[in-house]
Coordinates of C-alpha atoms in Angstrom, one line a residue:
X357 CA -58.0 -56.0 -75.5
X358 CA -59.5 -52.4 -73.9
X359 CA -58.5 -49.6 -74.8
X360 CA -57.6 -46.4 -73.1
X361 CA -60.5 -44.3 -73.9
X362 CA -62.6 -46.8 -72.3
X363 CA -61.0 -46.7 -69.0
X364 CA -62.8 -45.0 -66.5
X365 CA -61.2 -41.1 -65.7
X366 CA -61.9 -42.0 -61.9
X367 CA -59.5 -44.9 -61.5
X368 CA -56.8 -42.7 -62.9
X369 CA -57.8 -39.8 -60.8
X370 CA -57.6 -42.8 -57.3
X371 CA -54.1 -43.7 -58.5
X372 CA -52.6 -39.9 -58.3
X373 CA -51.2 -39.1 -54.8
X374 CA -51.8 -35.9 -55.3
X375 CA -55.7 -34.3 -54.0
X376 CA -57.7 -34.0 -56.4
X377 CA -61.2 -32.4 -56.9
X378 CA -63.7 -33.3 -59.6
X379 CA -66.0 -29.8 -59.9
X380 CA -69.1 -29.7 -62.2
X381 CA -71.8 -27.2 -63.1
X382 CA -72.8 -25.0 -60.1
X383 CA -68.9 -26.1 -58.6
X384 CA -70.3 -29.7 -57.1
X385 CA -68.4 -31.9 -56.5
X386 CA -68.6 -35.2 -59.2
X387 CA -65.5 -37.0 -57.6
X388 CA -62.2 -37.0 -55.2
X389 CA -59.9 -39.7 -55.1
X390 CA -59.0 -41.1 -51.6
X391 CA -56.4 -38.4 -51.6
X392 CA -58.6 -35.5 -51.5
X393 CA -60.7 -37.3 -49.0
X394 CA -58.9 -36.9 -46.4
X395 CA -57.8 -33.3 -47.2
X396 CA -61.0 -31.8 -47.3
X397 CA -62.3 -33.7 -44.5
X398 CA -64.4 -35.0 -46.2
X399 CA -66.3 -38.7 -47.6
X400 CA -67.2 -40.5 -50.8
X401 CA -71.4 -39.8 -49.5
X402 CA -70.8 -36.4 -49.9
X403 CA -70.7 -35.8 -53.6
X404 CA -73.5 -33.2 -54.5
X405 CA -72.1 -30.7 -52.0
X406 CA -69.6 -27.9 -52.9
X407 CA -66.2 -27.0 -51.0
X408 CA -67.6 -25.0 -49.4
X409 CA -68.5 -28.0 -46.8
X410 CA -65.1 -28.3 -46.1
X411 CA -63.8 -26.8 -43.5
X412 CA -59.9 -27.0 -44.2
X413 CA -60.8 -24.1 -46.7
X414 CA -62.2 -21.8 -44.6
X415 CA -60.6 -18.4 -45.6
X416 CA -59.6 -19.3 -49.6
X417 CA -62.4 -20.7 -51.2
X418 CA -63.2 -17.6 -52.4
X419 CA -59.7 -17.9 -54.5
X420 CA -61.0 -21.3 -55.2
X421 CA -64.1 -20.3 -56.3
X422 CA -62.4 -17.4 -58.4
X423 CA -59.9 -20.0 -60.3
X424 CA -63.3 -22.6 -60.8
X425 CA -64.9 -19.7 -62.7
X426 CA -61.6 -18.4 -64.3
X427 CA -61.7 -21.6 -66.0
X428 CA -65.3 -22.7 -66.9
X429 CA -65.1 -19.3 -68.7
X430 CA -63.3 -20.1 -70.9
X431 CA -59.7 -19.4 -69.7
X432 CA -56.5 -21.2 -69.5
X433 CA -55.2 -23.3 -66.6
X434 CA -54.3 -21.6 -63.7
X435 CA -53.1 -21.8 -59.7
X436 CA -52.5 -19.7 -56.8
X437 CA -50.4 -20.2 -53.3
X438 CA -52.5 -20.0 -51.0
X439 CA -52.7 -20.2 -46.4
X440 CA -55.1 -22.3 -44.9
X441 CA -56.6 -21.1 -41.5
X442 CA -53.6 -23.5 -39.4
X443 CA -50.7 -22.1 -41.4
X444 CA -50.4 -24.9 -44.0
X445 CA -49.3 -23.2 -48.0
X446 CA -50.7 -25.3 -50.7
X447 CA -50.9 -24.1 -54.5
X448 CA -53.9 -24.9 -56.2
X449 CA -53.8 -25.4 -59.3
X450 CA -57.5 -25.8 -62.0
X451 CA -57.8 -27.1 -65.1
X452 CA -60.7 -27.1 -67.5
X453 CA -63.4 -30.3 -67.4
X454 CA -64.0 -31.3 -71.1
X455 CA -67.3 -32.7 -72.2
X456 CA -67.7 -34.9 -74.9
X457 CA -68.3 -31.6 -77.7
X458 CA -65.4 -30.4 -76.2
X459 CA -67.1 -28.0 -74.4
X460 CA -66.3 -26.6 -70.6
X461 CA -68.1 -29.1 -68.2
X462 CA -66.6 -28.6 -65.0
X463 CA -63.2 -28.0 -63.7
X464 CA -60.2 -30.1 -62.2
X465 CA -58.8 -28.5 -58.9
X466 CA -55.5 -30.6 -57.0
X467 CA -53.3 -29.3 -54.1
X468 CA -50.0 -29.7 -53.6
X469 CA -48.7 -28.8 -49.8
X470 CA -45.7 -26.7 -50.5
X471 CA -45.8 -25.9 -46.1
X472 CA -41.8 -27.1 -46.0
X473 CA -40.6 -25.1 -48.8
X474 CA -42.0 -21.9 -47.4
X475 CA -41.2 -22.6 -44.0
X476 CA -37.5 -23.1 -44.8
X477 CA -37.8 -20.1 -46.9
X478 CA -39.6 -18.0 -43.8
X479 CA -37.4 -19.7 -41.8
X480 CA -34.6 -18.2 -43.9
X481 CA -36.1 -14.4 -44.1
X482 CA -36.5 -14.9 -40.4
X483 CA -32.9 -16.0 -39.7
X484 CA -32.0 -12.7 -42.5
X485 CA -33.8 -10.5 -40.7
X486 CA -33.2 -11.7 -36.9
X487 CA -29.2 -11.6 -38.3
X488 CA -29.4 -8.1 -38.8
X489 CA -31.7 -7.3 -36.1
X490 CA -28.8 -8.5 -33.8
X491 CA -25.8 -6.9 -36.0
X492 CA -27.5 -3.3 -36.0
X493 CA -28.1 -3.7 -32.2
X494 CA -24.5 -4.4 -31.7
X495 CA -22.5 -1.1 -30.4
X496 CA -19.4 -1.6 -31.8
X497 CA -18.9 -1.7 -35.7
X498 CA -19.6 -5.5 -37.7
X499 CA -19.3 -6.1 -41.6
X500 CA -20.0 -9.7 -42.8
X501 CA -17.5 -10.5 -46.3
X502 CA -17.7 -13.4 -48.0
X503 CA -14.2 -15.8 -49.3
X504 CA -12.7 -12.5 -52.0
X505 CA -12.6 -9.9 -48.7
X506 CA -15.8 -8.5 -50.2
X507 CA -18.5 -7.2 -47.6
X508 CA -21.8 -8.9 -47.7
X509 CA -22.9 -6.6 -45.2
X510 CA -22.6 -4.0 -42.2
X511 CA -24.4 -2.9 -39.5
X512 CA -25.4 0.5 -38.7
X513 CA -23.0 1.2 -35.7
X514 CA -20.2 0.9 -38.7
X515 CA -21.9 3.0 -41.5
X516 CA -22.2 5.3 -38.5
X517 CA -18.6 5.8 -37.4
X518 CA -17.1 5.6 -41.1
X519 CA -20.3 7.8 -42.6
X520 CA -20.2 4.5 -45.6
X521 CA -23.4 4.5 -47.3
X522 CA -24.4 1.3 -47.9
X523 CA -24.0 1.9 -51.7
X524 CA -20.1 2.4 -50.8
X525 CA -19.9 -0.3 -49.1
X526 CA -22.1 -3.6 -50.0
X527 CA -19.8 -5.4 -52.9
X528 CA -17.1 -3.7 -52.3
X529 CA -13.9 -5.3 -51.6
X530 CA -13.0 -4.4 -47.2
X531 CA -9.3 -2.9 -48.4
X532 CA -10.5 -0.1 -50.7
X533 CA -12.8 1.2 -47.5
X534 CA -11.5 3.8 -46.1
X535 CA -9.3 5.6 -49.5
X536 CA -7.4 2.0 -48.4
X537 CA -6.7 3.5 -44.8
X538 CA -7.0 -0.5 -43.8
X539 CA -4.4 -1.7 -46.5
X540 CA -2.1 -3.1 -44.0
X541 CA 0.5 -5.3 -45.6
X542 CA 0.1 -7.6 -42.6
X543 CA -3.0 -7.8 -41.9
X544 CA -3.9 -7.9 -45.9
X545 CA -2.3 -11.2 -45.5
X546 CA -3.6 -12.2 -42.4
X547 CA -7.1 -11.7 -43.3
X548 CA -6.5 -13.5 -47.0
X549 CA -5.1 -16.7 -45.3
X550 CA -8.3 -16.5 -42.7
X551 CA -10.2 -16.7 -45.8
X552 CA -8.7 -19.0 -47.7
X553 CA -7.5 -21.7 -44.8
X554 CA -9.8 -24.8 -44.8
X555 CA -12.1 -25.8 -42.2
X556 CA -10.6 -26.9 -39.6
X557 CA -7.2 -25.7 -41.2
X558 CA -4.7 -22.8 -40.8
X559 CA -5.6 -19.5 -38.1
X560 CA -9.6 -19.3 -37.2
X561 CA -9.5 -15.5 -35.6
X562 CA -7.5 -12.3 -36.0
X563 CA -6.9 -9.7 -34.4
X564 CA -4.5 -5.9 -34.5
X565 CA -4.4 -2.5 -34.3
X566 CA -4.3 0.1 -36.8
X567 CA -4.1 3.9 -36.8
X568 CA -6.9 5.7 -39.0
X569 CA -6.2 8.6 -40.8
X570 CA -7.8 11.0 -38.3
X571 CA -5.4 9.7 -35.8
X572 CA -7.8 7.4 -34.0
X573 CA -6.9 3.6 -32.9
X574 CA -8.6 1.1 -34.1
X575 CA -9.0 -2.7 -32.6
X576 CA -9.7 -5.4 -35.5
X577 CA -10.8 -9.0 -34.8
X578 CA -12.1 -11.1 -37.5
X579 CA -13.3 -14.5 -36.8
X580 CA -14.3 -17.2 -39.6
X581 CA -17.3 -18.5 -39.7
X582 CA -18.2 -21.7 -40.9
X583 CA -20.1 -22.6 -43.4
X584 CA -23.0 -25.3 -44.5
X585 CA -24.3 -26.8 -47.6
X586 CA -26.1 -22.7 -48.6
X587 CA -23.4 -21.1 -47.9
X588 CA -19.4 -19.7 -48.4
X589 CA -17.0 -19.1 -46.3
X590 CA -17.8 -15.4 -44.3
X591 CA -15.8 -13.3 -42.0
X592 CA -17.1 -11.6 -39.3
X593 CA -15.0 -8.6 -38.8
X594 CA -15.9 -6.4 -35.2
X595 CA -14.1 -2.5 -35.3
X596 CA -13.9 -0.9 -32.1
X597 CA -12.5 2.2 -32.0
X598 CA -10.2 1.9 -29.0
X599 CA -8.4 5.9 -29.1
X600 CA -9.9 6.6 -25.5
X601 CA -8.5 3.3 -24.0
X602 CA -5.1 4.2 -25.5
X603 CA -5.3 6.9 -24.2
X604 CA -6.0 6.3 -20.1
X605 CA -3.2 4.1 -20.6
X606 CA -0.9 6.4 -22.0
X607 CA -1.8 8.3 -18.9
X608 CA -1.5 6.0 -16.2
X609 CA 1.9 5.2 -18.0
X610 CA 2.3 8.7 -17.8
X611 CA 1.0 9.1 -14.6
X612 CA 3.0 5.8 -12.9
X613 CA 6.4 7.4 -14.6
X614 CA 6.0 10.9 -13.0
X615 CA 4.8 8.9 -9.0
X616 CA 8.1 7.2 -9.6
X617 CA 10.1 10.3 -10.3
X618 CA 8.5 12.4 -7.6
X619 CA 9.1 9.1 -5.4
X620 CA 13.1 9.5 -6.8
X621 CA 13.1 13.1 -5.9
X622 CA 11.6 13.1 -2.6
X623 CA 13.8 10.0 -1.7
X624 CA 17.1 12.0 -2.6
X625 CA 16.8 14.5 0.0
X626 CA 15.4 12.3 2.7
X627 CA 18.4 10.6 2.8
X628 CA 20.7 12.9 4.1
X629 CA 18.0 14.3 6.0
X630 CA 17.7 10.7 8.0
X631 CA 21.2 10.5 7.7
X632 CA 22.4 13.8 9.0
X633 CA 19.5 13.0 12.4
X634 CA 21.6 10.1 13.2
X635 CA 24.7 11.9 12.8
X636 CA 23.9 14.5 15.1
X637 CA 22.4 12.3 17.5
X638 CA 25.3 9.9 17.7
X639 CA 28.0 13.1 18.1
X640 CA 25.9 14.5 20.9
X641 CA 24.6 11.8 22.9
X642 CA 22.3 12.4 25.4
X643 CA 21.7 16.1 25.1
X644 CA 18.8 18.7 25.8
X645 CA 17.7 18.4 21.7
X646 CA 16.6 14.7 21.9
X647 CA 13.2 15.4 21.7
X648 CA 13.3 17.4 18.9
X649 CA 15.6 14.8 17.4
X650 CA 13.0 12.2 17.9
X651 CA 10.1 14.7 16.2
X652 CA 12.5 15.1 13.0
X653 CA 13.2 11.2 12.6
X654 CA 9.5 10.5 13.0
X655 CA 8.5 13.1 10.5
X656 CA 10.9 12.2 8.1
X657 CA 10.1 8.0 9.0
X658 CA 6.3 9.6 8.5
X659 CA 7.2 11.2 5.4
X660 CA 8.5 8.0 3.5
X661 CA 5.9 6.0 4.2
X662 CA 3.3 8.3 2.4
X663 CA 5.3 8.2 -0.9
X664 CA 5.9 4.0 -0.1
X665 CA 2.0 4.5 -0.2
X666 CA 1.2 6.5 -3.0
X667 CA 3.5 4.2 -4.9
X668 CA 2.1 1.2 -3.7
X669 CA -1.4 2.0 -4.3
X670 CA -0.1 2.6 -7.8
X671 CA 0.9 -0.6 -8.5
X672 CA -1.9 -2.3 -6.5
X673 CA -4.7 -0.5 -8.5
X674 CA -2.9 -2.0 -11.9
X675 CA -2.1 -5.4 -10.9
X676 CA 1.3 -5.1 -10.5
X677 CA 1.9 -7.0 -7.2
X678 CA 3.1 -10.6 -7.4
X679 CA 2.7 -12.0 -3.6
X680 CA 6.0 -14.2 -2.7
X681 CA 4.2 -17.0 -0.2
X682 CA 5.4 -18.9 2.3
X683 CA 4.3 -20.1 5.1
X684 CA 4.6 -17.6 7.8
X685 CA 3.6 -17.5 11.9
X686 CA 1.0 -14.6 12.0
X687 CA 2.7 -13.6 15.7
X688 CA 6.3 -12.6 13.6
X689 CA 4.1 -10.2 11.3
X690 CA 2.4 -9.0 14.4
X691 CA 5.9 -8.3 16.2
X692 CA 7.9 -6.7 13.1
X693 CA 4.3 -4.2 12.2
X694 CA 4.7 -3.7 16.4
X695 CA 8.2 -2.4 16.1
X696 CA 7.4 -0.5 13.0
X697 CA 5.0 1.8 14.6
X698 CA 6.2 1.7 17.6
X699 CA 7.9 5.3 17.8
X700 CA 4.0 6.8 17.3
X701 CA 2.5 4.6 19.9
X702 CA 5.6 5.9 22.3
X703 CA 5.1 9.4 21.0
X704 CA 1.3 10.1 21.5
X705 CA 1.2 8.1 25.0
X706 CA -1.0 5.0 23.8
X707 CA -0.6 1.7 26.0
X708 CA -0.3 -0.7 23.3
X709 CA -1.8 -4.9 24.3
X710 CA -0.2 -7.7 21.9
X711 CA -2.3 -11.1 22.2
X712 CA -1.0 -13.6 20.4
X713 CA -2.4 -17.1 20.4
X714 CA -0.1 -20.7 21.5
X715 CA 1.2 -22.3 19.8
X716 CA 1.8 -20.4 17.0
X717 CA -0.9 -19.4 13.8
X718 CA 0.2 -20.2 10.4
X719 CA -0.6 -18.7 6.6
X720 CA 0.4 -19.3 4.1
X721 CA 1.1 -15.1 2.8
X722 CA 4.3 -12.7 1.6
X723 CA 5.4 -11.9 4.9
X724 CA 5.7 -8.1 3.7
X725 CA 2.5 -7.7 2.4
X726 CA 1.5 -8.9 5.9
X727 CA 3.4 -6.6 8.1
X728 CA 2.2 -4.4 5.8
X729 CA -1.3 -4.5 6.3
X730 CA -0.9 -4.7 10.0
X731 CA 1.5 -2.2 10.1
X732 CA -0.8 0.2 8.3
X733 CA -3.8 -1.0 10.3
X734 CA -1.9 -0.3 13.5
X735 CA -0.9 3.1 12.3
X736 CA -4.3 3.9 11.7
X737 CA -4.9 3.5 15.1
X738 CA -2.1 5.5 16.4
X739 CA -3.3 8.6 14.5
X740 CA -6.8 8.3 15.1
X741 CA -6.9 7.3 18.8
X742 CA -6.0 10.3 21.2
X743 CA -2.8 10.6 23.2
X744 CA -3.1 8.5 26.5
X745 CA -5.7 6.2 24.3
X746 CA -5.4 2.0 24.3
X747 CA -4.6 0.0 21.0
X748 CA -5.8 -3.8 21.0
X749 CA -4.0 -6.5 18.2
X750 CA -5.1 -9.8 19.0
X751 CA -4.3 -13.1 17.2
X752 CA -6.8 -16.4 16.9
X753 CA -8.1 -19.2 14.9
X754 CA -11.3 -19.3 13.5
X755 CA -12.4 -22.0 12.3
X756 CA -10.4 -22.4 8.6
X757 CA -9.0 -18.8 9.5
X758 CA -6.6 -17.0 11.4
X759 CA -8.4 -13.7 12.7
X760 CA -6.6 -10.4 13.8
X761 CA -8.3 -7.9 15.3
X762 CA -6.8 -4.3 16.1
X763 CA -9.0 -2.1 18.2
X764 CA -8.3 0.8 19.3
X765 CA -10.2 3.5 21.4
X766 CA -10.3 6.5 19.2
X767 CA -11.9 8.5 17.6
X768 CA -14.0 5.8 16.2
X769 CA -16.2 6.0 12.6
X770 CA -20.0 7.4 11.9
X771 CA -22.0 5.2 10.5
X772 CA -22.5 6.3 7.1
X773 CA -19.1 6.0 6.6
X774 CA -18.1 2.1 6.9
X775 CA -19.7 1.4 3.7
X776 CA -16.3 3.7 1.9
X777 CA -13.8 3.4 5.0
X778 CA -11.4 1.7 2.5
X779 CA -12.3 3.2 -0.6
X780 CA -9.7 5.2 -1.8
X781 CA -8.9 8.7 -0.7
X782 CA -11.8 8.3 2.0
X783 CA -10.7 9.8 5.4
X784 CA -14.2 10.5 6.5
X785 CA -14.0 13.3 9.5
X786 CA -11.8 16.1 7.5
X787 CA -11.4 18.4 10.4
X788 CA -9.9 15.0 12.4
X789 CA -8.2 13.0 9.6
X790 CA -6.0 16.2 8.2
X791 CA -5.0 16.8 11.7
X792 CA -3.4 13.2 12.3
X793 CA -2.2 13.6 8.7
X794 CA -2.1 11.0 5.9
X795 CA -3.8 11.1 2.1
X796 CA -6.8 8.1 2.9
X797 CA -4.7 5.9 0.7
X798 CA -3.5 3.5 3.7
X799 CA -6.7 2.0 4.4
X800 CA -7.5 0.9 0.2
X801 CA -4.0 -0.7 0.7
X802 CA -4.9 -3.0 3.4
X803 CA -8.3 -4.2 1.6
X804 CA -6.3 -4.8 -1.4
X805 CA -3.1 -6.5 -0.1
X806 CA -6.0 -8.6 2.6
X807 CA -7.5 -9.6 -0.5
X808 CA -5.1 -10.5 -3.0
X809 CA -4.2 -13.6 -0.1
X810 CA -8.0 -14.5 -0.4
X811 CA -8.9 -13.4 3.0
X812 CA -11.0 -10.7 3.6
X813 CA -10.8 -7.2 6.1
X814 CA -14.7 -5.8 7.7
X815 CA -14.6 -2.6 10.0
X816 CA -16.5 -1.7 12.6
X817 CA -17.5 1.1 14.7
X818 CA -20.4 1.8 17.2
X819 CA -19.9 5.7 16.1
X820 CA -18.0 8.8 16.4
X821 CA -15.8 8.9 19.4
X822 CA -16.3 5.3 20.2
X823 CA -13.0 4.0 19.1
X824 CA -13.1 1.2 16.0
X825 CA -12.1 -2.2 15.6
X826 CA -10.6 -3.6 11.9
X827 CA -10.7 -7.7 12.1
X828 CA -8.6 -9.3 8.9
X829 CA -8.8 -12.6 8.3
X830 CA -6.5 -14.9 6.3
X831 CA -7.2 -18.6 5.3
X832 CA -4.9 -20.9 8.0
X833 CA -2.6 -22.9 6.7
X834 CA -1.2 -26.3 7.9
X835 CA 0.5 -26.3 11.1
X836 CA 3.5 -28.4 12.7
X837 CA 3.6 -28.6 15.8
X838 CA 4.7 -24.8 18.1
X839 CA 6.8 -22.2 17.7
X840 CA 8.9 -20.4 19.7
X841 CA 9.0 -16.5 18.6
X842 CA 12.0 -14.6 18.3
X843 CA 11.9 -10.8 20.0
X844 CA 11.9 -8.4 17.1
X845 CA 15.5 -6.5 16.9
X846 CA 14.8 -2.9 18.3
X847 CA 16.5 -0.4 16.5
X848 CA 18.9 1.0 18.5
X849 CA 20.2 -2.7 19.1
X850 CA 21.5 -2.4 15.6
X851 CA 24.0 0.5 16.5
X852 CA 25.4 -1.1 20.2
X853 CA 25.9 -4.3 17.9
X854 CA 27.9 -2.6 15.5
X855 CA 30.5 -1.7 18.4
X856 CA 32.6 -5.0 17.9
X857 CA 32.6 -5.1 14.1
X858 CA 35.9 -5.1 12.1
X859 CA 36.9 -1.8 10.2
X860 CA 35.8 -1.9 6.6
X861 CA 36.9 0.3 3.7
X862 CA 33.6 1.6 2.4
X863 CA 33.7 3.6 -0.5
X864 CA 30.4 6.1 -0.8
X865 CA 29.6 6.9 -4.6
X866 CA 26.6 9.6 -5.1
X867 CA 26.0 12.9 -6.9
X868 CA 24.4 14.5 -4.4
X869 CA 27.0 15.7 -2.0
X870 CA 24.8 16.1 0.7
X871 CA 23.8 12.7 0.9
X872 CA 27.3 11.5 0.3
X873 CA 28.7 13.5 3.2
X874 CA 26.7 12.8 5.5
X875 CA 26.8 8.7 4.7
X876 CA 29.8 9.0 4.6
X877 CA 30.3 11.0 8.2
X878 CA 28.0 8.5 9.7
X879 CA 29.9 5.5 8.7
X880 CA 33.3 7.0 9.9
X881 CA 31.4 7.5 13.2
X882 CA 31.1 3.5 13.2
X883 CA 35.2 3.3 12.5
X884 CA 35.3 2.5 9.3
X885 CA 37.9 4.2 6.7
X886 CA 35.1 5.9 4.4
X887 CA 36.5 7.8 0.9
X888 CA 34.0 9.6 -1.9
X889 CA 33.2 9.4 -5.4
X890 CA 31.1 12.2 -6.9
X891 CA 29.9 10.5 -10.6
X892 CA 31.1 7.0 -12.4
X893 CA 34.4 7.5 -13.7
X894 CA 35.5 8.6 -10.5
X895 CA 33.9 5.9 -9.1
X896 CA 35.5 3.3 -11.5
X897 CA 38.8 4.9 -10.9
X898 CA 38.8 4.4 -7.5
X899 CA 37.9 1.3 -7.1
X900 CA 40.6 -0.1 -9.3
X901 CA 43.1 1.5 -7.3
X902 CA 41.7 1.1 -3.7
X903 CA 40.4 -2.3 -2.9
X904 CA 37.2 -0.8 -0.7
X905 CA 35.0 -4.1 1.3
X906 CA 31.8 -2.1 0.5
X907 CA 30.6 0.3 -2.6
X908 CA 27.5 2.4 -1.5
X909 CA 26.2 3.3 -5.0
X910 CA 23.9 5.5 -6.1
X911 CA 21.8 4.5 -9.4
X912 CA 20.6 7.7 -10.8
X913 CA 23.5 9.5 -11.1
X914 CA 24.1 11.8 -14.5
X915 CA 26.2 10.3 -17.2
X916 CA 27.1 6.7 -16.0
X917 CA 24.2 5.8 -14.0
X918 CA 25.3 3.1 -11.1
X919 CA 24.2 0.1 -13.4
X920 CA 26.5 1.1 -15.9
X921 CA 29.2 1.8 -13.3
X922 CA 28.4 -1.5 -11.0
X923 CA 29.5 -2.9 -14.5
X924 CA 32.3 -1.8 -15.2
X925 CA 33.9 -2.4 -11.5
X926 CA 32.4 -5.9 -11.7
X927 CA 34.8 -6.5 -14.1
X928 CA 38.0 -5.2 -12.2
X929 CA 36.9 -6.4 -8.7
X930 CA 34.4 -9.4 -8.4
X931 CA 34.9 -9.7 -4.3
X932 CA 34.3 -5.9 -3.3
X933 CA 30.0 -6.3 -1.8
X934 CA 28.0 -3.5 -4.0
X935 CA 25.0 -2.3 -2.5
X936 CA 22.3 -0.3 -4.5
X937 CA 21.1 3.2 -3.2
X938 CA 18.1 4.7 -5.0
X939 CA 15.4 6.2 -4.9
X940 CA 13.8 3.7 -7.0
X941 CA 12.1 0.4 -5.1
X942 CA 9.7 -1.0 -7.8
X943 CA 11.0 -4.5 -8.6
X944 CA 12.3 -3.7 -12.4
X945 CA 14.8 -1.5 -10.2
X946 CA 15.8 -5.0 -8.1
X947 CA 16.0 -6.8 -11.7
X948 CA 18.2 -4.6 -12.8
X949 CA 19.8 -4.0 -10.1
X950 CA 20.7 -7.7 -9.7
X951 CA 21.3 -8.7 -13.3
X952 CA 24.3 -5.2 -13.3
X953 CA 26.1 -7.3 -10.7
X954 CA 24.7 -5.4 -7.3
X955 CA 24.6 -7.3 -3.6
X956 CA 22.0 -5.9 -2.2
X957 CA 19.0 -2.9 -3.3
X958 CA 18.6 -0.1 -0.5
X959 CA 16.2 2.2 -1.3
X960 CA 16.5 5.8 0.6
X961 CA 16.4 6.9 2.5
X962 CA 18.3 3.6 4.1
X963 CA 17.4 2.6 7.3
X964 CA 20.3 2.3 9.9
X965 CA 19.6 -0.8 10.4
X966 CA 19.6 -2.2 6.9
X967 CA 23.5 -0.5 6.6
X968 CA 25.0 -1.7 9.9
X969 CA 23.6 -5.1 8.6
X970 CA 25.2 -5.1 5.4
X971 CA 28.4 -3.7 7.4
X972 CA 28.1 -6.2 9.7
X973 CA 27.7 -9.6 7.0
X974 CA 30.5 -8.2 4.9
X975 CA 33.0 -8.2 8.6
X976 CA 31.8 -11.2 9.9
X977 CA 31.6 -13.8 7.1
X978 CA 33.0 -11.5 4.2
X979 CA 29.7 -11.8 2.2
X980 CA 26.1 -9.9 2.1
X981 CA 23.3 -12.1 1.5
X982 CA 21.6 -11.3 -1.3
X983 CA 18.5 -9.4 -1.5

């Protein structure tokens, strides 16, 4: 049996996995185990040399020699954490080596590689600092809450916006901040559910809006962060001051209400003006004042277009336009647009040329909006072309598109103006533009409506005085053979066609006496029996005693409005055709008309053709197609 004391110590050292070096007097290597030879880059033939011969220890050898001197001078075991030049971290431990007489004869040095541990620590520090840097770079206030809704950290923006120091926020319950202003029951419950919800269950996000004590509107968005083995549940809460946005939205809402009211108030006086002109024209017949009446009619129509454009651009900028697509013959849209501007073209003695493809070219589009695009382009050409000039509109296929060109010999466009010609309220040369009239919104509407259809529009001009050309492209739809086009109905034709109409009983209800009386005169001129009512109760009473075939009913009346009156009339007479007459033309007003029982919704001032179309439908088949 071998005694432990007889065992060679070097054999015990060699069995250790850690690098172990035995240093004798003068810090020379007496023995190294195999792990130490590999770590130090030395070989067994190196005993008698110092550790300075190891390049691995460059930069830290001084620290090791200090440890050696400490223990050989009678000191206790010591250690240091050292980083070598290659970035590795080691814990270097030294202990005294005793001789036979218990005197210190050297030192035992061990090296423990803790690079992985330090890398994890450094990575955690880096992640912490990196996260703080990101949080502090975000301009919106951000705070991180733990599972108990206490603040773990907050960025600079949070401290700056709410004037709270780090000491006031760190570890504080979120709902105790800002003097409890955020302690709203519904938000507290939602945030508690967010914090307590297990991973993969319950809500992961929560959003709300609150009004602070200072009157600011705040948008709060909370998101649960997925925990890992080192972290518990956390919540990231962002806070945005949206006061300016909400104020802007409120200003937009008020603006839209103002424009709608303005349009209504402008359309109300326009209705009797238009109707009165028609009454005078039909009572006088051919007369010396025909040209003056025509001018007044054109200017009334021009004012109507300005009112419509004001409302249209407001709806477009707010994204409230909804397209009602159908398969559309572009030639039909061109014909209707030409009819819309014919009076303006005739008045300015322009020569208008129209070229349509055979067979017809089709697009999937909203017919009303496409006609609006083409009407605006033709009206623009007519306004900015000197009397006696020429205007061309043509349609042709261009690859997978249908291309529409509107060209004129007008005032042209300066080169620097072309990039801005579609901008809102842009009119280029003010002297000519103002003399032609308009607000500078027609081309903006053209661009917006075209792009809503997936199309494009471009403007070209050789310069001032050289005319201009606008090219609109819409994606082409599949074509199914040739289509014969119907000639557009002329305005005058509608009146003549009414002569054979049977006599109808018509009730006109409007609190505007001028509008009511002139419409009644016009309808009487066409041979109908007409009665009038100035308010809702009178209309309901008259509708019950006198069964009218058609009731033209104003919406915006004091007391009982037109919707309420319509509902009451529908209760006692289902067959009567109710026609809404109003200055409100937006979709909400039309929907309310349908819900109240109206058959059609006409916007003031209604075209004569629209009125006579209603009467022809009632006289011929006893009903009016719903609008």
